[in-house]
Short mmCIF file of C-alpha atoms (C1' of nucleotides) in Angstrom, two decimals:
data_model
loop_
_atom_site.label_atom_id
_atom_site.label_comp_id
_atom_site.label_asym_id
_atom_site.label_seq_id
_atom_site.Cartn_x
_atom_site.Cartn_y
_atom_site.Cartn_z
CA MET A 1 14.95 -1.08 -36.06
CA LYS A 2 15.59 -4.75 -36.27
CA GLN A 3 18.96 -4.33 -34.64
CA ALA A 4 17.55 -2.53 -31.63
CA LYS A 5 14.84 -5.09 -31.18
CA ALA A 6 17.24 -7.96 -31.28
CA THR A 7 19.41 -6.24 -28.73
CA ALA A 8 16.50 -5.61 -26.42
CA HIS A 9 15.43 -9.21 -26.69
CA THR A 10 18.94 -10.36 -25.91
CA ARG A 11 18.94 -8.19 -22.84
CA LEU A 12 15.72 -9.77 -21.61
CA ILE A 13 17.13 -13.23 -21.94
CA LYS A 14 20.34 -12.22 -20.29
CA ILE A 15 18.63 -10.80 -17.25
CA LEU A 16 16.44 -13.84 -16.82
CA LYS A 17 19.32 -16.24 -17.23
CA GLN A 18 21.52 -14.33 -14.85
CA ASN A 19 18.87 -14.93 -12.25
CA SER A 20 18.43 -18.59 -13.14
CA LEU A 21 14.86 -18.12 -14.18
CA ASN A 22 13.22 -20.10 -16.92
CA ILE A 23 12.56 -18.09 -20.05
CA THR A 24 8.80 -17.87 -20.31
CA GLU A 25 6.39 -15.70 -22.24
CA SER A 26 5.02 -13.90 -19.23
CA ARG A 27 8.41 -13.11 -17.80
CA LYS A 28 9.70 -11.85 -21.11
CA LYS A 29 6.64 -9.71 -21.68
CA ILE A 30 6.54 -8.19 -18.21
CA LEU A 31 10.26 -7.57 -18.13
CA GLN A 32 10.02 -5.94 -21.52
CA LEU A 33 7.39 -3.55 -20.20
CA PHE A 34 9.88 -2.42 -17.59
CA LEU A 35 12.73 -2.09 -20.05
CA GLU A 36 10.80 -0.01 -22.56
CA GLN A 37 9.51 2.32 -19.88
CA ASP A 38 11.17 5.21 -18.16
CA GLY A 39 9.16 5.09 -14.99
CA ALA A 40 7.79 2.55 -12.60
CA LEU A 41 4.80 0.29 -13.04
CA ALA A 42 2.03 -0.67 -10.67
CA HIS A 43 0.39 -4.05 -10.79
CA GLY A 44 -2.60 -2.56 -12.58
CA ASP A 45 -0.45 -0.88 -15.25
CA ILE A 46 1.06 -4.20 -16.10
CA GLU A 47 -2.25 -5.96 -16.43
CA LYS A 48 -3.45 -3.21 -18.75
CA ARG A 49 -0.38 -3.02 -20.92
CA ALA A 50 0.11 -6.72 -21.23
CA GLY A 51 -3.18 -6.63 -23.10
CA GLU A 52 -5.36 -9.36 -21.59
CA LYS A 53 -2.53 -11.69 -22.27
CA PHE A 54 -1.84 -13.08 -18.83
CA ASP A 55 -3.78 -14.18 -15.88
CA ARG A 56 -3.87 -11.77 -12.99
CA VAL A 57 -2.30 -14.40 -10.80
CA THR A 58 0.62 -14.82 -13.15
CA VAL A 59 1.34 -11.11 -12.90
CA TYR A 60 1.34 -11.31 -9.12
CA ARG A 61 3.66 -14.28 -9.15
CA THR A 62 5.98 -12.88 -11.76
CA LEU A 63 6.36 -9.59 -9.92
CA GLN A 64 7.00 -11.44 -6.70
CA THR A 65 9.66 -13.52 -8.42
CA PHE A 66 11.31 -10.42 -9.85
CA VAL A 67 11.38 -8.73 -6.45
CA ASN A 68 12.85 -11.83 -4.83
CA LYS A 69 15.54 -12.06 -7.45
CA GLY A 70 16.39 -8.40 -7.20
CA ILE A 71 15.35 -7.61 -10.76
CA VAL A 72 12.82 -5.00 -9.70
CA HIS A 73 12.31 -3.13 -6.45
CA ILE A 74 9.27 -1.72 -4.72
CA ILE A 75 8.74 2.01 -4.50
CA PRO A 76 6.66 2.93 -1.48
CA THR A 77 4.11 5.64 -2.05
CA ALA A 78 1.46 7.24 0.07
CA ASP A 79 -1.42 6.29 -2.19
CA ASN A 80 -1.40 2.61 -1.35
CA ALA A 81 -0.51 1.61 -4.91
CA ILE A 82 2.70 -0.37 -4.89
CA ARG A 83 4.91 0.48 -7.79
CA TYR A 84 7.75 -1.59 -9.14
CA ALA A 85 10.83 -0.43 -10.97
CA LEU A 86 13.87 -2.06 -12.48
CA CYS A 87 16.85 -2.36 -10.24
CA LYS A 88 20.34 -1.39 -11.21
CA ASP A 89 22.86 -4.13 -11.77
CA ASP A 90 24.06 -4.10 -8.23
CA CYS A 91 20.88 -5.67 -6.93
CA SER A 92 20.60 -9.39 -6.48
CA GLU A 93 18.86 -12.10 -4.55
CA VAL A 94 21.15 -11.35 -1.66
CA GLY A 95 20.06 -7.79 -1.21
CA HIS A 96 18.71 -4.75 -2.91
CA ASP A 97 21.01 -1.85 -3.19
CA ASP A 98 18.93 0.94 -4.57
CA HIS A 99 20.29 4.09 -3.09
CA HIS A 100 18.78 6.41 -5.63
CA ILE A 101 15.75 8.56 -5.02
CA HIS A 102 12.31 8.26 -6.58
CA PHE A 103 10.19 10.95 -8.13
CA VAL A 104 6.41 10.86 -8.49
CA CYS A 105 4.74 13.43 -10.72
CA ASP A 106 1.72 15.15 -9.20
CA ASN A 107 0.27 15.64 -12.63
CA CYS A 108 0.78 12.48 -14.67
CA HIS A 109 1.61 10.20 -11.73
CA THR A 110 4.54 8.74 -13.58
CA THR A 111 7.13 7.42 -11.18
CA TYR A 112 10.80 7.77 -12.01
CA CYS A 113 13.96 6.39 -10.52
CA LEU A 114 16.47 9.20 -10.46
CA ASP A 115 19.43 6.91 -10.53
CA ASP A 116 22.02 9.63 -10.41
CA ILE A 117 20.79 11.15 -7.21
CA VAL A 118 22.00 9.34 -4.17
CA THR A 119 20.10 9.43 -0.91
CA PRO A 120 21.87 11.75 1.50
CA ASP A 121 23.27 10.56 4.78
CA ILE A 122 21.05 11.29 7.72
CA ARG A 123 22.16 11.92 11.25
CA LEU A 124 19.80 9.84 13.37
CA PRO A 125 18.97 10.44 17.03
CA LYS A 126 20.92 8.57 19.69
CA GLY A 127 19.99 4.91 19.81
CA TYR A 128 18.82 4.54 16.24
CA SER A 129 20.88 2.95 13.52
CA GLY A 130 19.94 3.13 9.88
CA ARG A 131 20.33 0.34 7.36
CA HIS A 132 18.50 1.74 4.38
CA VAL A 133 17.05 5.07 3.32
CA GLU A 134 14.05 5.37 1.08
CA MET A 135 13.30 8.71 -0.47
CA VAL A 136 10.44 9.86 -2.66
CA VAL A 137 10.10 13.36 -4.06
CA GLU A 138 6.72 14.54 -5.30
CA GLY A 139 6.41 17.37 -7.79
CA ILE A 140 6.18 18.08 -11.49
CA CYS A 141 8.20 16.01 -13.92
CA LYS A 142 10.09 16.99 -17.01
CA ASN A 143 7.22 16.11 -19.32
CA CYS A 144 4.53 18.01 -17.45
CA LYS A 145 6.24 21.24 -16.54
CA MET B 1 -2.74 10.79 37.61
CA LYS B 2 -6.12 12.42 37.45
CA GLN B 3 -4.54 15.64 36.36
CA ALA B 4 -2.71 14.06 33.45
CA LYS B 5 -5.77 12.23 32.28
CA ALA B 6 -7.88 15.33 32.37
CA THR B 7 -5.24 17.15 30.39
CA ALA B 8 -5.04 14.43 27.79
CA HIS B 9 -8.77 14.42 27.44
CA THR B 10 -8.79 18.17 27.04
CA ARG B 11 -6.24 17.87 24.31
CA LEU B 12 -8.38 15.38 22.41
CA ILE B 13 -11.36 17.68 22.53
CA LYS B 14 -9.28 20.62 21.52
CA ILE B 15 -7.91 18.91 18.45
CA LEU B 16 -11.32 17.74 17.34
CA LYS B 17 -12.89 21.13 17.89
CA GLN B 18 -10.13 22.94 16.09
CA ASN B 19 -11.01 20.87 13.08
CA SER B 20 -14.74 21.39 13.46
CA LEU B 21 -15.40 17.72 14.00
CA ASN B 22 -18.13 16.47 16.26
CA ILE B 23 -16.86 14.93 19.47
CA THR B 24 -17.72 11.25 19.21
CA GLU B 25 -16.63 8.12 20.99
CA SER B 26 -14.80 6.63 18.06
CA ARG B 27 -12.90 9.78 17.22
CA LYS B 28 -11.89 10.29 20.81
CA LYS B 29 -10.76 6.71 21.18
CA ILE B 30 -8.81 6.56 17.94
CA LEU B 31 -7.20 9.93 18.48
CA GLN B 32 -6.26 8.85 21.97
CA LEU B 33 -4.49 5.81 20.57
CA PHE B 34 -2.33 8.14 18.51
CA LEU B 35 -1.63 10.50 21.39
CA GLU B 36 -0.58 7.80 23.83
CA GLN B 37 1.70 6.19 21.27
CA ASP B 38 5.15 7.14 20.19
CA GLY B 39 4.99 5.64 16.75
CA ALA B 40 2.60 5.29 13.88
CA LEU B 41 -0.41 3.02 13.62
CA ALA B 42 -1.69 0.91 10.78
CA HIS B 43 -5.36 0.30 10.24
CA GLY B 44 -5.01 -3.15 11.75
CA ASP B 45 -3.28 -1.87 14.88
CA ILE B 46 -6.16 0.42 15.55
CA GLU B 47 -8.77 -2.25 15.16
CA LYS B 48 -6.84 -4.43 17.59
CA ARG B 49 -6.18 -1.82 20.22
CA ALA B 50 -9.61 -0.32 20.15
CA GLY B 51 -10.71 -3.68 21.52
CA GLU B 52 -13.62 -4.78 19.36
CA LYS B 53 -15.20 -1.51 20.18
CA PHE B 54 -15.79 -0.11 16.72
CA ASP B 55 -16.90 -1.32 13.41
CA ARG B 56 -14.16 -1.77 10.86
CA VAL B 57 -15.90 0.70 8.62
CA THR B 58 -15.88 3.35 11.30
CA VAL B 59 -12.13 2.99 11.61
CA TYR B 60 -11.71 3.47 7.88
CA ARG B 61 -13.91 6.53 7.86
CA THR B 62 -12.40 8.05 10.96
CA LEU B 63 -8.88 7.70 9.60
CA GLN B 64 -9.96 9.17 6.30
CA THR B 65 -11.49 12.11 8.13
CA PHE B 66 -8.34 12.64 10.16
CA VAL B 67 -6.18 12.59 7.04
CA ASN B 68 -8.48 15.05 5.28
CA LYS B 69 -8.38 17.41 8.22
CA GLY B 70 -4.65 17.18 8.53
CA ILE B 71 -4.74 15.58 11.99
CA VAL B 72 -2.76 12.54 10.88
CA HIS B 73 -0.62 11.87 7.85
CA ILE B 74 0.17 8.77 5.88
CA ILE B 75 3.61 7.19 6.03
CA PRO B 76 4.40 5.27 2.88
CA THR B 77 6.17 1.98 3.38
CA ALA B 78 7.31 -0.74 1.08
CA ASP B 79 5.28 -3.46 2.75
CA ASN B 80 1.94 -2.24 1.50
CA ALA B 81 0.69 -1.55 5.01
CA ILE B 82 -0.33 2.08 5.23
CA ARG B 83 0.63 3.62 8.51
CA TYR B 84 -0.79 6.80 10.00
CA ALA B 85 0.86 9.20 12.40
CA LEU B 86 -0.13 12.39 14.15
CA CYS B 87 0.77 15.56 12.37
CA LYS B 88 2.45 18.48 13.97
CA ASP B 89 0.42 21.62 14.55
CA ASP B 90 1.35 23.13 11.25
CA CYS B 91 -0.77 20.69 9.28
CA SER B 92 -4.31 21.57 8.36
CA GLU B 93 -7.06 20.90 5.89
CA VAL B 94 -5.26 23.17 3.49
CA GLY B 95 -2.10 21.14 3.33
CA HIS B 96 0.16 18.83 5.16
CA ASP B 97 3.49 20.17 6.14
CA ASP B 98 5.37 17.24 7.53
CA HIS B 99 8.96 17.76 6.64
CA HIS B 100 10.33 15.35 9.17
CA ILE B 101 11.63 11.91 8.35
CA HIS B 102 10.19 8.56 9.35
CA PHE B 103 11.92 5.59 10.85
CA VAL B 104 10.76 1.98 10.64
CA CYS B 105 12.41 -0.59 12.89
CA ASP B 106 13.43 -3.79 11.14
CA ASN B 107 12.99 -5.70 14.36
CA CYS B 108 9.82 -4.50 16.09
CA HIS B 109 8.34 -2.73 13.07
CA THR B 110 7.47 0.28 15.14
CA THR B 111 7.29 3.38 13.00
CA TYR B 112 8.49 6.68 14.40
CA CYS B 113 8.26 10.24 13.26
CA LEU B 114 11.63 11.82 13.88
CA ASP B 115 10.22 15.30 14.13
CA ASP B 116 13.54 16.96 14.73
CA ILE B 117 15.16 15.73 11.56
CA VAL B 118 14.22 17.74 8.56
CA THR B 119 14.27 16.27 5.08
CA PRO B 120 17.34 17.53 3.23
CA ASP B 121 17.09 19.59 0.09
CA ILE B 122 17.60 17.61 -3.06
CA ARG B 123 19.06 18.88 -6.29
CA LEU B 124 16.75 17.48 -8.94
CA PRO B 125 17.63 16.92 -12.60
CA LYS B 126 16.79 19.64 -15.10
CA GLY B 127 13.07 19.84 -15.79
CA TYR B 128 11.87 18.41 -12.49
CA SER B 129 10.51 20.53 -9.69
CA GLY B 130 9.88 19.17 -6.23
CA ARG B 131 6.98 20.05 -4.00
CA HIS B 132 7.37 17.57 -1.20
CA VAL B 133 9.97 15.12 0.00
CA GLU B 134 9.09 11.91 1.78
CA MET B 135 11.82 10.05 3.56
CA VAL B 136 11.80 6.75 5.39
CA VAL B 137 14.80 5.25 7.12
CA GLU B 138 14.83 1.56 7.98
CA GLY B 139 17.05 0.19 10.69
CA ILE B 140 17.11 -0.65 14.37
CA CYS B 141 15.30 1.60 16.82
CA LYS B 142 16.29 2.78 20.26
CA ASN B 143 14.32 0.04 22.00
CA CYS B 144 15.68 -2.86 19.98
CA LYS B 145 19.35 -2.05 19.69
"C1'" DG C 1 -34.74 19.33 15.10
"C1'" DT C 2 -31.13 18.75 11.90
"C1'" DA C 3 -26.98 17.44 10.24
"C1'" DA C 4 -23.45 14.52 11.14
"C1'" DC C 5 -21.84 9.92 12.60
"C1'" DT C 6 -22.14 4.92 13.25
"C1'" DG C 7 -23.14 0.07 12.51
"C1'" DC C 8 -24.69 -3.49 9.65
"C1'" DA C 9 -25.15 -5.74 5.30
"C1'" DA C 10 -23.47 -6.22 1.01
"C1'" DA C 11 -20.88 -4.96 -3.01
"C1'" DA C 12 -16.60 -4.16 -5.17
"C1'" DT C 13 -11.50 -4.92 -5.13
"C1'" DA C 14 -7.37 -6.94 -4.28
"C1'" DT C 15 -4.47 -10.81 -3.04
"C1'" DT C 16 -3.43 -15.67 -2.04
"C1'" DT C 17 -3.72 -20.72 -2.51
"C1'" DG C 18 -4.51 -25.46 -4.50
"C1'" DC C 19 -4.31 -28.17 -8.21
"C1'" DA C 20 -4.33 -29.99 -12.88
"C1'" DT C 21 -2.08 -28.95 -17.15
"C1'" DC C 22 1.47 -27.17 -20.01
"C1'" DC C 23 6.13 -25.49 -21.00
"C1'" DT C 24 11.25 -25.09 -20.39
"C1'" DT C 25 15.34 -27.32 -19.80
"C1'" DA D 1 11.42 -37.01 -18.18
"C1'" DA D 2 11.30 -33.73 -14.29
"C1'" DG D 3 10.77 -29.60 -12.29
"C1'" DG D 4 9.01 -25.34 -12.78
"C1'" DA D 5 5.42 -22.06 -14.51
"C1'" DT D 6 0.76 -21.03 -15.84
"C1'" DG D 7 -4.33 -20.77 -15.80
"C1'" DC D 8 -8.47 -21.53 -13.62
"C1'" DA D 9 -11.40 -21.83 -9.66
"C1'" DA D 10 -12.04 -20.65 -5.24
"C1'" DA D 11 -10.75 -19.03 -0.73
"C1'" DT D 12 -9.23 -14.79 1.85
"C1'" DA D 13 -8.50 -10.22 2.77
"C1'" DT D 14 -9.25 -5.40 2.11
"C1'" DT D 15 -11.82 -1.36 1.08
"C1'" DT D 16 -16.00 1.03 -0.36
"C1'" DT D 17 -20.96 2.03 -0.50
"C1'" DG D 18 -25.96 2.42 0.81
"C1'" DC D 19 -29.04 2.98 4.17
"C1'" DA D 20 -31.52 3.01 8.51
"C1'" DG D 21 -30.94 4.10 13.18
"C1'" DT D 22 -28.44 6.96 16.67
"C1'" DT D 23 -25.92 10.83 18.53
"C1'" DA D 24 -23.91 15.54 18.92
"C1'" DC D 25 -24.89 20.18 18.82
#
DNA sequence: GTAACTGCAAAATATTTGCATCCTT
DNA sequence: AAGGATGCAAATATTTTGCAGTTAC
């Protein structure tokens, strides 16, 4: 699996460079967690999985940097635990463009970005104008059914 | 306006009684804030508007009680500030049933429940089954346009 | 009178900031 | 070398818990 690993590593570097970020251990590690993961990650998940390796503050700052650069986006959920997920390529510092929906499993609490499902258009009441639609579906995921 | 006030007060009592909650000052006051308000309220809003009247802890506990009883529901937002809004009559301790969408104004940050707009059905990928759909639209509201 | 509710104090968590040091370019 | 990133300590902010006193029924 040396090939795959090299490729993954290259991808990390590429993403960081594209966003004019210095290549550092913490950024590589945290970004890797996102890449090797289907779902979204909360701040706590990252601290756990990084394995005591980074300071809590570094995780906060790195996530903030990634959000600012449009590398990850925030998924709002009702349980007050902010989750982050990788953005598609069409996100950037200028603006996020994540029109897909999110899915949170009631059972395992994994959070997925369903990239292929686009948020539907909504007819708003008179006087309102929409700029962005955020949509989260709760239910049972493919692994828990 | 004595009539209106009496009616509003009656409504407060009715809601609390329906949920077998004791009628207390803090519950009346906090519930009143929701009733006299078009949009949703965050914990902080309530502390401010209640006017130093209640302990912070009481606000936390009262909101928790209201959520448990199905009197208010939580609106998830990306800014990590949980907002609460009154539920329609079809919510209860057994389960929330808020199928309407929410609207957050980019300008004034007021959060509305658009009760008349029902969340659309979503076709999920194979293996996923949805139980509940949460939808938040961001944009400019009727008062800020 | 009894159970439920509140306020206060304090603990437990979570998040932010300042600064000296270290790393990337 | 210079600017940026990290770690540590500490300041803030947020939320939870225990308990004694008070209130609703």
